[in-house]
C-alpha cells in the first residue's frame, strides 16, 4: 500500500465553518442574459445549492483573442455567488480551445489512428502532448489563478474538464515524440524495448528510437505490447498535463485545493485513475446512469470504486443528471424518486458533494436535451421540486460530511492493466468484457446482501477476508507473490478465467495456464475453450456458463472441485476449483456464470471466509447497505433497490433521513433511502 498525501476537501463557505454536503451543479451563465443570473442565485438558495462549478467552457469568453482578456463578467458572477453564500469550484477554463487558437495553431489538433485530423466544432480538440497548446493553456491558468486567488467565493480549482473524455488517444507527431520519451524512461534501452515488445515477431526489431510510432492504422494487428504501452503512455500524458496545470495553481494559490473530474463509469477506461489520484487534493467523479438491468448496481459499483480510488476518504460527485442525458441512443427520463436515490447512493459510498450537469438546461447547443436542475419548463416543475427536496435531505445529512467509509470484509479487485490487456485484439475471444465480469460479481454480492468494497491493486488487500479478482489477466511477479502471501496468511482469493496469463509486458507465463497463479490454484490448463456467441454450458451446480471455459487438470494438493461441467467439450471435468493453501484458499472459476450464477456459487465461498450478511434476511438483496464511519458515529445507509416496501426488523439507530419506525418496526418504502446514526464506540 502506498501512502498518500492528505486529502484537502473544500466545504462551501459557512458562517460557522461546519462541514456540510456540497450541493450544486455546473453553472454556465454565459449562455444566458444577465437578468437570468439573479433568478439563478435566488433559485439556488431556494434549492439549498451551496457550490457551483463555473468557467468550464469559458476560454473563448475570457480570452477573446490572443492578447485580449475579458474578466468583467466573471468578476461580477463570482461576486454574485459570494453574496448569495455560494462557493465557486472555479474551472481553469482550458477544456475547449477557442477558434482563434485553433486557427492560428492547427498543430494542436489531435490526429486519429488513421491520420485524420480531429477538427474544432465540438470540444476538447487538443493534443495532450502539444507544447503549443500547453503554453497557451498554462498562460490562461495563471491568469485565472492570479485574478481570483483572493476571491472569497473560490473554494476549489477544477482543472480542465473530464480530461481524456474525447482526446485520450492522439496519434500525432507530438504524441509520437512524447511516446518515445516515455518509452525511453520505461525501458531504458532499445534492447529492453525490443524484448518487452517481442519485436522478433513479424520483423519489427527497432534499431533507432526514431523508428518507433504510436500504434497507427496498420495492415494487421499492431504489436500488442506497443498497444498496451501506448495505453499506459496516453494515460500518463494526460496525467502530466494535469500536473502542469496543478503546479501553476499550487504556485499561485497554495491554499486552494485542486481537483479534476474523473469519469469512473461504464466503459470509460483510457485513464488510469488510481494512478492519477495522488496528483490532486481530492477526488471528483462524474457518473451517468446507463439504463439496463444492472444500471443501479453499476452506479453503486462506480461510486464504490471511486471511493477505493480516493483511499476511502470523502470525494466529490461533480456531475450526474437529474433526469435524461442527451448522448445515449435513447435518453430515458428518471422515474420519481430516482433523482434522490441515485444521489444518495453516491453519498452512501463516500461522496460529500452532490452536483449535477448542469444548473439550468441549455436553450441552444448540443446539450439542450440534457436534463438539469432547472429544466426548460422552469422552476414550476417536478424536477425542480425534487431538486429542492434533495437540498433539504442533504442538509439533514450534514453530520455525515467528513466521515470515511467503513471497510467491508469482501473486496472486488479492479485493475486497469488487466482491463486494458485482457480486452486487446487477437485474443482467444473478443467477447470478454472485463468490467462486466467484475460488475457481475458485485451484483451477486448485492443480491446476497453482502457489503463489499471495490478496490484497486494500490489498496491494502490484506484487510479483506475474501478477495475476488475477476480476470486478473496481467500478473507481474510481485503481484503473484503478494497474492500467495495473502492466501497463506489466511485470505480467501477467488479468481476467474484468463487470469494470471501474462506479465506486465503481455508476455505469456509459460508452462500452462493460469501461469502466474498455477501453483497457488493447484491447476493446469493446456488450452482455452472459449464459447461461440450462442453457446452455453451447463454446470452440475445448476448454473450456466457463457463466453469461456477451460480444460482444467488438477495438479496441486488439497484441491477440491466445487463444480463440474455437465455439458460441452469439457463435460465431467472441473469448472470451479478451490485449493486450501496456508491458512486461506484459492478458488478458480473457469467460465462466465453471470450475476445469477454467481449468487449460487458465492454462498459457499463466503462461508469459507466466514462472511455473512449484515442485513436482516427479509432485506437481503432488496436493500443495499453501505456504512460510513466518523470518529464518534457510524452511519448506515439503507437503500431500497426495489419497487416494494421492505421491512428492516432489528436495525436501529438515530434516523437522520428516511421513514420513522412504526409499531410494526422500521420499513423502507419503494426506492427510498434511510440513514441511521449509531455510536461508533
Ligand atoms: C460530461 C461533461 C459535461 C456534459 C455532461 C453531459 O460529464 O463534463 O460537460 O457534457 O457530460 O452528460
Ligand atoms: C497466415 C500467415 C501466418 C499467420 C497465420 C495465422 O497464414 O501467413 O504468418 O499469420 O496466417 O493464422
XYZ file of C-alpha atoms and ligand atoms in Angstrom:
705
model
C 0.000 0.000 0.000
C 1.398 3.379 -0.952
C 0.984 6.280 1.418
C -0.960 9.201 0.103
C -0.747 12.906 0.708
C -3.607 14.091 2.916
C -6.783 14.944 1.099
C -7.800 18.594 1.277
C -11.512 18.847 0.837
C -13.427 22.052 0.302
C -16.602 22.963 2.064
C -18.836 25.708 0.947
C -18.113 28.788 2.998
C -20.349 28.821 6.034
C -20.506 31.267 8.874
C -19.955 28.522 11.442
C -17.417 26.505 9.453
C -19.397 23.287 9.979
C -18.902 20.537 7.447
C -21.738 20.055 5.033
C -22.528 18.068 1.932
C -21.788 20.294 -1.039
C -24.777 20.645 -3.351
C -24.859 22.213 -6.778
C -24.031 21.915 -10.441
C -22.020 23.078 -13.395
C -23.211 26.617 -13.881
C -22.874 28.160 -17.336
C -24.368 31.665 -17.019
C -22.516 32.847 -20.123
C -25.289 31.063 -22.054
C -27.891 33.390 -20.535
C -28.778 37.101 -20.446
C -27.666 38.934 -17.328
C -31.143 39.178 -15.768
C -31.395 35.401 -15.617
C -28.373 35.327 -13.282
C -30.303 36.989 -10.475
C -33.080 34.456 -10.765
C -30.440 31.715 -10.792
C -28.956 32.824 -7.485
C -32.412 33.139 -5.942
C -33.389 29.649 -7.090
C -30.059 28.186 -5.984
C -30.712 29.482 -2.494
C -34.222 28.085 -2.604
C -32.845 24.681 -3.573
C -30.099 24.690 -0.936
C -27.313 24.909 -3.530
C -24.029 25.904 -1.904
C -21.378 25.130 -4.543
C -21.256 25.544 -8.321
C -18.599 24.836 -10.946
C -18.072 27.831 -13.176
C -15.925 28.747 -16.163
C -15.546 25.218 -17.514
C -16.125 26.181 -21.149
C -15.339 29.891 -20.855
C -11.998 30.144 -22.647
C -13.384 31.932 -25.727
C -15.227 34.323 -23.440
C -12.415 35.268 -21.044
C -9.754 35.385 -23.761
C -11.475 36.504 -26.967
C -8.118 36.931 -28.764
C -4.520 36.054 -28.028
C -3.860 39.291 -26.155
C -7.361 40.299 -25.133
C -8.856 39.412 -21.769
C -12.407 39.888 -20.531
C -12.890 39.034 -16.896
C -15.539 41.635 -16.070
C -18.448 39.212 -16.432
C -16.702 36.527 -14.374
C -15.772 39.057 -11.673
C -19.403 40.020 -11.428
C -20.511 36.406 -11.341
C -18.038 35.491 -8.595
C -19.249 38.464 -6.551
C -22.864 37.441 -7.051
C -22.128 33.886 -5.943
C -20.320 35.075 -2.872
C -23.111 37.449 -1.947
C -25.502 34.511 -2.279
C -23.392 32.327 0.027
C -22.465 30.023 -2.830
C -18.922 28.727 -3.262
C -17.221 28.506 -6.656
C -15.400 25.429 -7.843
C -13.648 27.527 -10.448
C -12.513 25.852 -13.640
C -9.223 26.736 -15.262
C -11.318 27.162 -18.444
C -8.888 25.183 -20.611
C -11.255 22.372 -21.656
C -12.179 23.695 -25.087
C -9.698 25.818 -27.056
C -11.239 28.840 -28.794
C -11.425 29.213 -32.587
C -8.733 31.912 -32.709
C -6.256 29.464 -31.177
C -7.011 26.502 -33.421
C -6.973 28.767 -36.475
C -3.573 30.193 -35.569
C -2.222 26.818 -34.411
C -3.861 23.882 -36.171
C -0.894 21.827 -34.950
C -2.641 21.479 -31.557
C -5.471 19.417 -33.098
C -5.447 15.679 -32.310
C -4.901 13.083 -35.016
C -6.692 9.731 -35.172
C -5.020 6.362 -35.702
C -5.812 6.618 -39.402
C -4.253 10.056 -39.685
C -7.441 12.128 -39.787
C -7.427 15.496 -38.043
C -9.907 15.980 -35.208
C -11.263 19.389 -36.151
C -12.723 22.050 -33.871
C -16.502 22.348 -33.737
C -17.223 20.322 -30.636
C -14.872 20.454 -27.621
C -11.608 19.032 -26.245
C -9.910 19.189 -29.645
C -6.374 19.417 -28.310
C -3.362 17.136 -28.175
C -2.374 16.210 -24.616
C 1.298 16.430 -25.633
C 1.214 19.617 -27.714
C 3.758 22.121 -26.348
C 1.913 24.908 -28.172
C -1.406 24.021 -26.577
C 0.204 23.664 -23.182
C 1.852 27.085 -23.358
C -1.457 28.763 -24.205
C -3.424 26.784 -21.640
C -0.969 27.405 -18.809
C -0.964 31.101 -19.588
C -4.735 31.081 -19.123
C -4.472 29.023 -15.927
C -2.035 31.542 -14.459
C -4.285 34.461 -15.407
C -7.287 32.791 -13.787
C -5.338 31.883 -10.668
C -3.884 35.363 -10.258
C -7.208 37.033 -10.892
C -9.240 35.003 -8.395
C -6.585 33.990 -5.857
C -8.139 36.067 -3.107
C -11.747 35.951 -4.167
C -13.864 34.833 -1.213
C -16.154 32.703 -3.413
C -13.274 30.472 -4.533
C -13.423 27.087 -2.752
C -11.567 24.833 -5.187
C -9.882 24.668 -8.584
C -11.363 22.483 -11.288
C -8.609 21.536 -13.743
C -9.878 21.424 -17.336
C -12.860 19.075 -17.597
C -13.120 15.314 -17.864
C -9.551 15.009 -19.128
C -9.442 12.361 -21.833
C -13.178 12.233 -22.483
C -12.624 12.798 -26.190
C -8.858 13.168 -26.627
C -7.248 10.316 -24.701
C -5.770 8.718 -27.826
C -3.845 11.044 -30.083
C -1.551 9.620 -32.776
C 0.028 12.886 -33.910
C 3.729 13.596 -34.346
C 3.718 15.343 -30.957
C 2.349 12.151 -29.459
C 4.992 10.092 -31.284
C 7.786 12.226 -29.812
C 6.371 12.093 -26.309
C 5.730 8.350 -26.640
C 9.428 7.775 -27.455
C 10.490 9.775 -24.390
C 8.068 7.801 -22.257
C 9.394 4.512 -23.679
C 12.989 5.546 -23.004
C 12.060 6.215 -19.399
C 10.195 2.907 -19.066
C 12.523 0.554 -20.918
C 15.879 2.331 -20.753
C 17.471 0.766 -23.816
C 16.319 -0.223 -27.262
C 17.293 -3.809 -26.486
C 14.990 -3.798 -23.491
C 12.192 -2.319 -25.571
C 12.737 -4.871 -28.331
C 12.492 -7.615 -25.741
C 9.434 -6.151 -23.996
C 7.593 -5.670 -27.282
C 8.602 -9.078 -28.609
C 9.836 -7.476 -31.834
C 11.436 -10.704 -33.036
C 7.890 -11.345 -34.240
C 6.926 -10.075 -37.740
C 10.271 -8.369 -38.336
C 9.559 -5.473 -36.026
C 13.017 -5.051 -34.498
C 13.894 -1.366 -33.936
C 17.421 -0.126 -34.465
C 16.740 3.527 -33.647
C 14.282 5.233 -31.289
C 13.107 7.489 -34.116
C 11.599 4.463 -35.881
C 9.048 3.989 -33.096
C 5.496 5.254 -33.657
C 2.189 5.173 -31.854
C 0.102 2.166 -32.962
C -1.314 3.932 -36.020
C -3.595 2.229 -38.538
C -1.682 -0.885 -39.569
C -2.126 -3.715 -42.026
C -2.995 -6.232 -39.327
C -2.987 -6.368 -35.503
C -0.463 -3.849 -34.224
C 2.090 -5.172 -31.754
C 0.144 -5.931 -28.529
C 2.785 -4.590 -26.136
C 3.094 -1.461 -28.254
C -0.680 -1.093 -27.869
C -0.549 -1.714 -24.113
C 2.355 0.688 -23.616
C 0.512 3.273 -25.723
C -2.474 2.980 -23.405
C -0.197 3.464 -20.397
C 1.569 6.343 -22.099
C -1.684 8.061 -23.102
C -2.954 7.953 -19.520
C 0.406 9.229 -18.255
C 0.496 12.022 -20.847
C -2.789 13.436 -19.615
C -1.675 12.937 -16.025
C 1.383 15.023 -16.882
C -0.883 17.680 -18.305
C -2.979 17.619 -15.123
C 0.206 18.086 -13.086
C 1.266 21.021 -15.244
C -1.987 22.885 -14.592
C -1.925 21.897 -10.934
C 1.628 23.161 -10.459
C 0.661 26.617 -11.699
C -2.354 26.651 -9.372
C -0.306 25.495 -6.378
C 2.304 28.122 -7.080
C -0.212 30.973 -7.178
C -2.787 29.713 -4.651
C -1.108 27.132 -2.407
C -4.078 27.013 -0.036
C -6.820 26.329 -2.553
C -7.491 22.617 -3.130
C -7.215 21.335 -6.691
C -9.348 18.675 -8.317
C -10.321 17.416 -11.743
C -13.428 15.421 -12.565
C -12.820 11.723 -13.248
C -15.223 9.531 -15.214
C -15.409 6.327 -13.238
C -18.396 4.911 -15.083
C -19.299 2.372 -17.701
C -16.624 1.654 -20.234
C -14.520 4.786 -19.752
C -11.192 3.052 -19.395
C -8.491 5.192 -21.001
C -7.469 6.980 -17.830
C -5.765 5.020 -15.059
C -7.445 6.973 -12.272
C -5.918 5.132 -9.302
C -2.625 6.404 -10.648
C -3.923 9.965 -11.034
C -5.483 10.258 -7.597
C -2.288 11.295 -5.819
C -1.881 14.294 -8.094
C -4.912 16.175 -6.807
C -6.118 17.348 -3.411
C -9.418 15.495 -3.553
C -11.022 13.060 -5.967
C -14.039 14.130 -8.016
C -16.166 11.930 -10.210
C -18.827 12.257 -12.883
C -21.336 9.469 -13.234
C -24.231 8.898 -15.597
C -26.676 6.009 -15.415
C -26.643 3.732 -18.468
C -30.159 2.267 -18.403
C -30.271 -1.530 -18.270
C -30.898 -4.422 -15.914
C -27.823 -3.679 -13.775
C -27.912 0.117 -14.038
C -28.112 0.926 -10.328
C -25.691 -1.875 -9.473
C -23.323 -0.158 -11.882
C -23.913 3.164 -10.148
C -23.083 1.574 -6.792
C -20.039 -0.179 -8.281
C -18.706 3.065 -9.779
C -19.276 5.059 -6.595
C -17.636 2.298 -4.587
C -14.641 2.162 -6.949
C -14.346 5.957 -6.796
C -14.151 5.643 -3.030
C -11.445 2.993 -3.425
C -9.519 5.332 -5.733
C -9.928 8.105 -3.136
C -8.458 5.871 -0.431
C -11.930 5.665 1.170
C -11.801 9.337 2.045
C -14.676 11.644 1.070
C -14.886 12.507 -2.614
C -16.840 14.943 -4.712
C -19.643 13.886 -7.050
C -19.024 16.606 -9.615
C -21.644 15.627 -12.173
C -24.608 13.360 -12.618
C -28.020 14.018 -14.107
C -31.339 14.995 -12.594
C -33.067 13.037 -15.361
C -32.289 12.183 -19.017
C -28.958 12.721 -20.752
C -28.618 13.565 -24.460
C -25.885 11.213 -25.637
C -27.365 7.721 -25.398
C -29.249 6.105 -28.308
C -32.472 6.630 -26.334
C -32.375 9.046 -23.417
C -34.724 7.913 -20.678
C -36.142 10.273 -18.071
C -35.603 9.169 -14.476
C -38.561 7.797 -12.524
C -39.889 9.642 -9.465
C -37.559 9.050 -6.553
C -34.552 8.145 -8.679
C -33.060 11.636 -8.617
C -32.704 11.465 -4.829
C -31.907 7.767 -4.587
C -29.147 7.954 -7.206
C -27.616 10.956 -5.427
C -27.773 9.336 -2.011
C -26.215 6.124 -3.278
C -23.135 8.181 -4.148
C -23.189 9.744 -0.669
C -23.508 6.255 0.805
C -20.250 5.386 -0.927
C -18.374 8.382 0.382
C -19.403 11.383 -1.724
C -19.516 14.583 0.309
C -20.850 16.508 -2.657
C -23.836 16.010 -4.912
C -23.555 18.054 -8.081
C -25.261 17.836 -11.429
C -24.604 18.674 -15.012
C -25.996 21.304 -15.130
C -27.817 24.081 -13.244
C -30.059 25.479 -15.984
C -30.950 23.408 -19.042
C -29.454 24.994 -22.175
C -31.740 26.523 -24.793
C -29.174 26.020 -27.554
C -26.202 23.795 -28.293
C -25.545 20.066 -28.361
C -26.760 19.516 -24.798
C -30.102 21.288 -24.934
C -31.944 17.995 -24.403
C -29.827 17.094 -21.371
C -31.726 17.451 -18.104
C -30.684 19.984 -15.472
C -31.692 21.239 -12.030
C -33.839 23.943 -13.641
C -35.439 22.319 -16.693
C -36.819 24.031 -19.824
C -40.184 24.046 -18.069
C -38.740 26.300 -15.363
C -38.858 26.050 -11.577
C -42.558 25.135 -11.582
C -41.704 21.529 -12.386
C -41.406 18.079 -10.842
C -37.655 18.108 -11.408
C -37.099 21.386 -9.586
C -39.318 20.271 -6.711
C -37.275 17.074 -6.427
C -34.098 19.176 -6.564
C -35.324 21.350 -3.710
C -36.341 18.277 -1.712
C -32.909 16.768 -2.181
C -31.358 20.015 -0.955
C -33.261 19.639 2.312
C -32.293 15.974 2.594
C -28.616 16.803 2.168
C -28.855 19.426 4.896
C -30.148 16.726 7.229
C -27.116 14.634 6.250
C -24.599 17.339 7.167
C -23.325 15.299 10.165
C -22.114 12.625 7.728
C -19.752 15.009 5.921
C -16.135 14.166 6.562
C -16.800 10.558 7.580
C -14.797 7.956 5.682
C -16.125 4.627 4.532
C -16.128 1.697 6.897
C -14.227 -1.087 5.178
C -16.156 -4.197 4.187
C -14.793 -7.722 4.654
C -15.128 -8.568 0.993
C -13.410 -6.784 -1.879
C -13.670 -6.933 -5.643
C -10.296 -6.127 -7.174
C -10.357 -3.872 -10.209
C -7.126 -3.485 -12.151
C -6.573 -1.094 -15.052
C -3.687 -3.056 -16.581
C -5.793 -6.207 -16.670
C -8.749 -4.268 -18.072
C -6.583 -2.859 -20.853
C -4.673 -6.014 -21.681
C -7.465 -8.602 -21.412
C -9.616 -6.833 -23.991
C -6.944 -6.306 -26.655
C -7.331 -7.796 -30.143
C -6.102 -11.179 -31.415
C -7.133 -12.996 -28.235
C -8.973 -16.325 -27.776
C -12.271 -14.411 -27.808
C -13.427 -10.867 -28.484
C -16.427 -11.421 -26.199
C -14.578 -10.964 -22.937
C -15.829 -7.910 -21.027
C -13.579 -7.167 -18.071
C -15.766 -4.601 -16.324
C -18.916 -6.661 -16.857
C -17.309 -9.659 -15.162
C -16.353 -7.508 -12.160
C -19.819 -5.942 -12.102
C -21.447 -9.392 -12.187
C -19.594 -10.407 -9.008
C -20.588 -7.130 -7.390
C -24.235 -7.568 -8.439
C -24.243 -11.067 -6.990
C -22.875 -9.755 -3.691
C -25.599 -7.079 -3.649
C -28.200 -9.746 -4.376
C -26.976 -11.713 -1.352
C -26.973 -8.633 0.873
C -23.186 -8.657 1.252
C -21.362 -5.365 1.627
C -18.195 -5.238 -0.499
C -15.525 -2.717 -1.423
C -14.295 -2.231 -4.972
C -10.561 -1.676 -4.730
C -7.513 -1.383 -6.947
C -4.142 -3.062 -6.632
C -2.916 0.034 -4.781
C -5.177 -0.779 -1.830
C -4.098 -2.813 1.177
C -5.553 -6.156 0.162
C -4.655 -7.974 3.370
C -7.520 -6.320 5.232
C -10.083 -8.398 3.329
C -11.278 -11.862 4.289
C -12.460 -12.556 0.761
C -10.750 -11.032 -2.260
C -12.431 -11.510 -5.619
C -10.111 -10.778 -8.529
C -12.039 -11.392 -11.758
C -9.984 -11.735 -14.966
C -6.773 -10.689 -13.217
C -5.041 -11.124 -16.542
C -1.795 -9.192 -16.005
C 0.198 -10.504 -13.080
C 3.710 -9.159 -12.595
C 5.906 -11.349 -10.416
C 5.488 -9.141 -7.363
C 1.696 -9.319 -7.525
C 1.872 -13.124 -7.769
C 3.966 -13.128 -4.589
C 1.588 -10.718 -2.834
C -1.392 -12.911 -3.677
C 0.406 -16.032 -2.460
C 1.292 -14.285 0.774
C -2.306 -13.098 1.101
C -3.638 -16.643 0.809
C -1.014 -18.191 3.048
C -1.788 -15.569 5.672
C -5.441 -16.640 5.771
C -7.009 -14.710 2.899
C -9.511 -16.317 0.576
C -8.755 -15.447 -3.038
C -11.175 -16.005 -5.894
C -10.142 -15.537 -9.480
C -11.507 -16.444 -12.889
C -10.803 -17.417 -16.461
C -7.990 -15.632 -18.354
C -6.290 -14.644 -15.077
C -2.563 -14.921 -14.417
C -1.854 -15.431 -18.095
C 0.665 -12.666 -18.855
C 3.270 -10.482 -17.180
C 3.435 -6.677 -17.330
C 4.852 -6.817 -20.867
C 1.980 -9.004 -22.047
C 4.325 -12.000 -22.315
C 2.815 -15.385 -21.537
C 3.785 -17.053 -18.265
C 4.893 -20.353 -19.841
C 4.289 -23.910 -18.685
C 0.496 -23.948 -18.765
C -2.187 -21.509 -17.691
C -3.042 -19.771 -15.421
C 0.691 -19.088 -15.459
C 1.489 -16.911 -12.506
C -1.306 -18.457 -10.416
C -0.866 -22.108 -11.470
C 0.825 -23.277 -8.270
C -1.333 -21.213 -5.952
C -4.512 -22.573 -7.564
C -3.127 -26.093 -7.984
C -4.476 -26.435 -11.514
C -3.080 -26.502 -15.050
C -4.745 -25.590 -18.327
C -3.230 -26.529 -21.681
C -5.794 -24.947 -23.973
C -8.547 -22.372 -23.543
C -12.104 -23.252 -24.523
C -13.862 -20.012 -25.476
C -17.527 -20.457 -26.369
C -19.269 -19.349 -29.548
C -21.686 -16.428 -29.339
C -24.775 -18.583 -28.868
C -23.091 -21.388 -26.925
C -23.698 -22.166 -23.270
C -22.510 -24.941 -20.969
C -24.336 -26.439 -18.018
C -22.561 -26.976 -14.710
C -23.544 -29.604 -12.147
C -24.466 -26.912 -9.604
C -27.405 -25.846 -11.808
C -25.611 -22.775 -13.167
C -24.818 -21.951 -16.794
C -21.556 -20.748 -18.274
C -21.025 -18.479 -21.258
C -18.091 -16.794 -23.048
C -15.308 -19.035 -21.779
C -14.422 -22.495 -20.494
C -11.124 -24.122 -19.562
C -9.885 -27.661 -19.803
C -8.626 -27.934 -16.237
C -6.282 -30.573 -14.855
C -5.959 -30.625 -11.096
C -2.260 -30.750 -10.244
C -1.900 -29.468 -6.730
C -2.590 -30.996 -3.356
C -5.690 -30.085 -1.380
C -7.695 -29.073 -4.435
C -11.435 -29.736 -4.303
C -13.741 -29.449 -7.275
C -16.657 -27.190 -6.329
C -18.476 -27.626 -9.655
C -18.020 -29.635 -12.833
C -19.137 -29.114 -16.403
C -22.167 -31.233 -17.203
C -22.254 -30.457 -20.925
C -19.913 -29.219 -23.635
C -16.447 -30.270 -24.716
C -15.229 -30.482 -21.125
C -18.216 -32.370 -19.654
C -17.326 -34.098 -16.373
C -14.166 -32.009 -15.983
C -13.712 -29.385 -13.232
C -15.299 -25.976 -13.794
C -14.716 -24.427 -10.372
C -11.854 -25.466 -8.120
C -10.666 -24.459 -4.682
C -7.297 -25.176 -3.166
C -6.660 -24.931 0.574
C -3.318 -23.190 0.907
C -1.665 -21.974 4.070
C -4.399 -20.614 6.277
C -6.537 -19.476 3.332
C -7.739 -20.730 -0.018
C -7.536 -20.005 -3.725
C -10.594 -20.532 -5.937
C -10.734 -20.600 -9.738
C -13.913 -20.069 -11.765
C -13.295 -21.057 -15.367
C -16.437 -19.719 -17.044
C -18.656 -16.675 -17.003
C -21.522 -17.509 -14.649
C -23.168 -14.087 -14.732
C -24.680 -12.418 -11.691
C -27.378 -15.093 -11.280
C -24.958 -17.992 -11.416
C -22.586 -16.267 -9.038
C -25.316 -15.916 -6.421
C -25.439 -19.729 -6.455
C -21.687 -20.143 -6.106
C -20.901 -17.301 -3.727
C -22.527 -18.576 -0.508
C -20.000 -21.412 -0.328
C -17.093 -19.011 -0.904
C -18.446 -16.537 1.655
C -18.955 -19.289 4.207
C -15.347 -20.434 3.856
C -14.242 -16.869 4.564
C -16.668 -16.596 7.494
C -18.555 -13.697 5.919
C -22.289 -13.263 6.474
C -24.808 -10.595 5.504
C -25.254 -7.720 7.957
C -28.865 -7.264 6.819
C -31.982 -8.975 8.191
C -32.968 -11.921 5.995
C -36.041 -10.182 4.561
C -33.939 -7.278 3.301
C -31.064 -9.182 1.678
C -30.829 -8.368 -1.977
C -33.649 -5.866 -1.697
C -31.779 -3.259 0.270
C -28.210 -2.126 -0.250
C -26.239 -1.340 2.890
C -23.226 0.973 2.905
C -21.532 2.268 6.023
C -19.616 5.465 6.675
C -17.688 5.974 9.864
C -16.572 9.137 11.637
C -14.677 9.441 14.898
C -17.800 9.049 17.043
C -20.511 7.717 14.799
C -21.172 5.185 12.107
C -23.785 5.977 9.501
C -25.815 3.159 8.000
C -27.110 3.962 4.531
C -30.011 1.695 3.623
C -31.067 1.983 0.008
C -34.209 0.237 -1.207
C -33.283 -1.299 -4.578
C -36.863 -2.423 -5.293
C -40.295 -1.032 -6.113
C -41.747 -2.581 -2.942
C -41.735 -1.664 0.729
C -39.033 -3.648 2.511
C -39.145 -4.371 6.249
C -35.925 -3.901 8.205
C -36.503 -5.575 11.557
C -33.749 -5.348 14.116
C -31.941 -2.365 12.591
C -31.813 0.664 14.819
C -30.193 3.999 15.401
C -30.982 7.677 15.237
C -32.785 8.421 11.993
C -31.099 11.228 10.017
C -33.261 10.761 6.934
C -35.929 8.263 5.974
C -39.246 6.962 7.256
C -39.811 6.873 11.011
C -40.245 3.463 12.592
C -43.863 2.432 13.142
C -45.276 -0.156 15.502
C -44.575 -2.906 13.038
C -40.912 -1.832 13.041
C -38.871 0.006 10.522
C -39.685 -0.355 6.808
C -38.331 1.328 3.687
C -40.831 2.470 1.021
C -40.106 1.703 -2.666
C -36.807 3.245 -3.916
C -36.396 5.146 -0.657
C -33.251 5.714 1.387
C -32.749 5.848 5.148
C -29.643 6.908 7.030
C -29.226 5.827 10.645
C -26.608 7.090 13.044
C -25.124 4.677 15.563
C -22.408 5.206 18.122
C -19.030 4.105 16.784
C -17.669 3.338 20.230
C -19.838 15.349 -19.210
C -19.281 16.752 -19.292
C -20.332 17.805 -19.212
C -21.533 17.377 -20.019
C -22.039 16.071 -19.498
C -23.310 15.614 -20.172
O -19.942 14.871 -17.942
O -18.299 17.001 -18.323
O -19.776 18.983 -19.736
O -21.165 17.249 -21.346
O -21.066 15.114 -19.765
O -23.746 14.368 -19.698
C -1.292 -16.613 -42.263
C 0.107 -16.088 -42.173
C 0.854 -16.561 -40.958
C -0.036 -16.442 -39.728
C -1.311 -17.178 -39.958
C -2.198 -17.110 -38.721
O -1.306 -17.900 -42.751
O 0.845 -16.420 -43.288
O 2.008 -15.758 -40.781
O -0.326 -15.082 -39.502
O -1.992 -16.606 -41.045
O -3.407 -17.754 -38.938
